[in-house]
């Protein structure tokens, strides 16, 4: 099935009142887990690659973009569900440009933070940076969607002052101005979510979703989907969240499976070794086979992703 843009896939989500899962992939097995989950759930799919995996142009971190894209492109060609290939948290214009040139159908220019990924930008800086990417993609021969971010991801705590909450959460009037001046296709907002697990039940400011949705006419995005309790996710989708990002939970599922499989394998080996030594025989060397570890771990990650698709309401939409 041909690739689609974020705009197209989220327009259907808007009409259907559900959210589409956006899942980060880092290698062949996580990519296969994400695609097979979508096939089995008959769900539209947003596959996303983030800079911490491929690095900034000229500075590779875990894997070169072209290597990972080689795998994603092959899987996308075989897919029988609509697929968006999306750059997650693009920290510079060049980073977005490189992904556009590599064939992505959507990019995020995360202008809410400076290039260091920590220091907050002003709304003017954010608008200027994001607009640069929108103007660039609008000159391309094919439509490419752009996701922007207004507000700063981070946990709301009950010890925060009003001021501190205000500086964290997306303000509706800022969101309206940002969308009007940049022309983005989707907007990531801050309403108390953060990347990774939370300390206890998070305080998620659901009102922010409704207030922003009332003033901007484009789909809204939840970052930091891993640790948000299912009941809150469901309310957020009802209020207008149409894209939900999941990264940490895929890694947690994958790593936990590897740990369990490895300890099972070594426990079995040690038991066999003790037995053969008692019999005075040569201890059997352990069987080394990566496929016996990565394969089952891939299946565990796939089941985690399928459960998220069902929670977001996008299962069975294809
Ligand atoms: O951009 C990716 C997501 O925001 C990841 O959030 O690691 O909490 O699932 P998560
Ligand atoms: Zn994120």
PDB file of N, CA and C in Angstrom, residues 271-284:
ATOM      1  N   UNK A 271      22.127 -25.761  35.108  1.00  0.00           N
ATOM      2  CA  UNK A 271      21.550 -27.022  35.641  1.00  0.00           C
ATOM      3  C   UNK A 271      22.130 -28.205  34.866  1.00  0.00           C
ATOM      4  N   UNK A 272      22.181 -28.085  33.534  1.00  0.00           N
ATOM      5  CA  UNK A 272      22.726 -29.192  32.702  1.00  0.00           C
ATOM      6  C   UNK A 272      24.197 -29.419  33.049  1.00  0.00           C
ATOM      7  N   UNK A 273      24.919 -28.305  33.241  1.00  0.00           N
ATOM      8  CA  UNK A 273      26.365 -28.419  33.510  1.00  0.00           C
ATOM      9  C   UNK A 273      26.580 -29.155  34.835  1.00  0.00           C
ATOM     10  N   UNK A 274      25.811 -28.772  35.845  1.00  0.00           N
ATOM     11  CA  UNK A 274      25.964 -29.437  37.162  1.00  0.00           C
ATOM     12  C   UNK A 274      25.666 -30.933  37.031  1.00  0.00           C
ATOM     13  N   UNK A 275      24.646 -31.231  36.246  1.00  0.00           N
ATOM     14  CA  UNK A 275      24.233 -32.628  36.082  1.00  0.00           C
ATOM     15  C   UNK A 275      25.362 -33.431  35.404  1.00  0.00           C
ATOM     16  N   UNK A 276      25.890 -32.852  34.290  1.00  0.00           N
ATOM     17  CA  UNK A 276      26.910 -33.635  33.549  1.00  0.00           C
ATOM     18  C   UNK A 276      28.185 -33.765  34.391  1.00  0.00           C
ATOM     19  N   UNK A 277      28.505 -32.699  35.151  1.00  0.00           N
ATOM     20  CA  UNK A 277      29.736 -32.790  35.968  1.00  0.00           C
ATOM     21  C   UNK A 277      29.567 -33.890  36.999  1.00  0.00           C
ATOM     22  N   UNK A 278      28.336 -33.968  37.580  1.00  0.00           N
ATOM     23  CA  UNK A 278      28.100 -35.030  38.586  1.00  0.00           C
ATOM     24  C   UNK A 278      28.339 -36.405  37.926  1.00  0.00           C
ATOM     25  N   UNK A 279      27.960 -36.465  36.621  1.00  0.00           N
ATOM     26  CA  UNK A 279      28.131 -37.765  35.921  1.00  0.00           C
ATOM     27  C   UNK A 279      29.572 -37.914  35.454  1.00  0.00           C
ATOM     28  N   UNK A 280      30.387 -36.847  35.740  1.00  0.00           N
ATOM     29  CA  UNK A 280      31.801 -36.942  35.329  1.00  0.00           C
ATOM     30  C   UNK A 280      31.973 -36.756  33.837  1.00  0.00           C
ATOM     31  N   UNK A 281      30.900 -36.168  33.157  1.00  0.00           N
ATOM     32  CA  UNK A 281      31.053 -35.970  31.696  1.00  0.00           C
ATOM     33  C   UNK A 281      31.498 -34.528  31.418  1.00  0.00           C
ATOM     34  N   UNK A 282      31.870 -34.292  30.171  1.00  0.00           N
ATOM     35  CA  UNK A 282      32.259 -32.945  29.721  1.00  0.00           C
ATOM     36  C   UNK A 282      31.009 -32.060  29.774  1.00  0.00           C
ATOM     37  N   UNK A 283      31.107 -30.855  30.364  1.00  0.00           N
ATOM     38  CA  UNK A 283      29.918 -29.978  30.414  1.00  0.00           C
ATOM     39  C   UNK A 283      29.570 -29.540  28.998  1.00  0.00           C
ATOM     40  N   UNK A 284      28.258 -29.530  28.691  1.00  0.00           N
ATOM     41  CA  UNK A 284      27.834 -29.121  27.334  1.00  0.00           C
ATOM     42  C   UNK A 284      28.006 -27.600  27.202  1.00  0.00           C
TER      43      UNK A 284
END
